[in-house]
Short mmCIF file of C-alpha atoms in Angstrom, two decimals:
data_model
loop_
_atom_site.label_atom_id
_atom_site.label_comp_id
_atom_site.label_asym_id
_atom_site.label_seq_id
_atom_site.Cartn_x
_atom_site.Cartn_y
_atom_site.Cartn_z
CA CYS A 1 0.00 0.00 0.00
CA GLN A 2 2.78 2.45 0.85
CA GLN A 3 4.53 1.80 -2.41
CA SER A 4 1.53 2.69 -4.58
CA SER A 5 0.90 5.99 -2.72
CA GLY A 6 4.55 6.91 -3.33
CA ILE A 7 4.11 6.26 -7.04
CA ASN A 8 0.90 8.32 -7.09
CA ALA A 9 2.72 11.16 -5.34
CA GLU A 10 5.53 11.02 -7.92
CA TYR A 11 2.98 11.20 -10.76
CA GLY A 12 1.26 14.09 -8.99
CA VAL A 13 4.52 16.03 -8.65
CA ALA A 14 5.48 15.27 -12.24
CA SER A 15 2.05 16.37 -13.46
CA ALA A 16 2.24 19.59 -11.44
CA LEU A 17 5.71 20.40 -12.76
CA PHE A 18 4.64 19.67 -16.33
CA GLY A 19 1.55 21.89 -15.93
CA ALA A 20 3.62 24.71 -14.42
CA ALA A 21 6.19 24.53 -17.22
CA LEU A 22 3.48 24.45 -19.87
CA GLY A 23 1.72 27.46 -18.27
CA TYR A 24 5.00 29.35 -18.07
CA PHE A 25 5.86 28.85 -21.75
CA TYR A 26 2.28 29.60 -22.80
CA SER A 27 2.29 32.88 -20.85
CA ILE A 28 5.66 33.95 -22.31
CA LYS A 29 4.52 33.27 -25.86
CA PHE A 30 1.22 35.09 -25.58
CA SER A 31 2.35 37.98 -23.37
CA ALA A 32 5.04 38.89 -25.93
CA ALA A 33 2.47 38.80 -28.73
CA LYS A 34 0.06 40.92 -26.70
CA SER A 35 2.61 43.60 -25.83
CA ALA A 36 3.44 44.16 -29.49
CA SER A 37 -0.22 44.49 -30.47
CA SER A 38 -1.28 46.61 -27.49
CA CYS A 39 0.40 49.77 -28.77
CA CYS A 40 -1.84 52.83 -28.80
CA ASN A 41 0.15 54.48 -31.57
CA THR A 42 0.03 52.36 -34.69
CA THR A 43 0.84 54.92 -37.40
CA ILE A 44 2.22 58.28 -36.18
CA LYS A 45 5.99 58.98 -36.32
CA LYS A 46 6.88 55.29 -35.88
CA ASP A 47 10.49 56.05 -36.91
CA CYS A 48 10.96 58.10 -33.69
CA SER A 49 11.77 56.48 -30.35
CA LYS A 50 9.31 58.84 -28.64
CA VAL A 51 6.67 61.14 -30.11
CA VAL A 52 6.85 64.65 -28.66
CA ASP A 53 4.92 67.63 -29.99
CA CYS A 54 5.32 71.10 -28.47
CA ALA A 55 3.18 74.22 -28.68
CA ASP A 56 3.90 77.69 -27.30
CA MET A 57 0.97 79.32 -25.54
CA GLU A 58 1.62 82.50 -27.53
CA ASP A 59 1.20 80.59 -30.80
CA LEU A 60 -2.22 79.16 -29.94
CA ALA A 61 -5.13 80.72 -31.77
CA LYS A 62 -7.61 82.75 -29.77
CA GLY A 63 -10.36 80.46 -28.65
CA LYS A 64 -9.57 76.78 -28.27
CA THR A 65 -7.10 74.29 -29.70
CA VAL A 66 -8.02 70.60 -29.55
CA TYR A 67 -5.24 67.98 -29.36
CA CYS A 68 -5.57 64.26 -30.09
CA ARG A 69 -4.96 61.76 -27.26
CA CYS A 70 -6.16 58.57 -29.00
CA TRP A 71 -3.45 58.41 -31.71
CA GLN A 72 -6.10 57.83 -34.37
CA SER A 73 -6.38 61.37 -35.80
CA LYS A 74 -5.47 61.95 -39.44
CA LYS A 75 -4.52 65.53 -38.44
CA PHE A 76 -2.27 64.53 -35.49
CA PRO A 77 -1.37 66.23 -33.15
CA TYR A 78 -4.75 67.91 -33.62
CA CYS A 79 -8.01 66.08 -32.94
CA ASP A 80 -10.28 65.25 -35.87
CA GLY A 81 -12.89 63.33 -33.84
CA SER A 82 -11.46 59.88 -34.64
CA HIS A 83 -11.71 58.97 -30.94
CA ASN A 84 -15.47 58.55 -31.32
CA ALA A 85 -15.15 55.57 -33.68
CA TYR A 86 -12.18 54.25 -31.70
CA ASN A 87 -14.20 54.36 -28.47
CA LEU A 88 -17.12 52.50 -30.06
CA LYS A 89 -14.77 49.85 -31.44
CA THR A 90 -12.71 49.31 -28.27
CA GLY A 91 -15.07 50.27 -25.45
CA ASP A 92 -12.57 52.93 -24.35
CA ASN A 93 -13.49 56.45 -23.27
CA LEU A 94 -10.72 58.58 -24.77
CA GLY A 95 -11.27 62.22 -25.57
CA PRO A 96 -9.13 65.13 -26.72
CA LEU A 97 -7.07 67.62 -24.76
CA VAL A 98 -8.74 71.02 -25.13
CA ILE A 99 -6.67 74.16 -24.42
CA THR A 100 -8.50 77.46 -24.28
CA ASN A 101 -6.68 80.72 -24.95
CA ASN A 102 -8.68 83.69 -23.69
CA LYS A 103 -5.75 86.11 -23.69
CA GLU A 104 -5.66 88.88 -26.26
#
């Protein structure tokens, strides 16, 4: 009786190790694929290591300037309303950055 429980324990340990190794390799494969496809920016200035756009307050038009935050705008860095379709498609709630210049 003792011998068979030792064999069952060995199979249990081997099964657990196999399952852990399989889970580990599965998570590595699919987490790497996910990180590449989870980029927000899929088209804008992809040749740059970081996208940075600057604006001087003095250069802003009187009234408001609307900047894109969803990376989908065809007029980037300005918003063209593309976030509306993006939000419907992804379930996200992105909106633009609106800067108001009331100074004359």
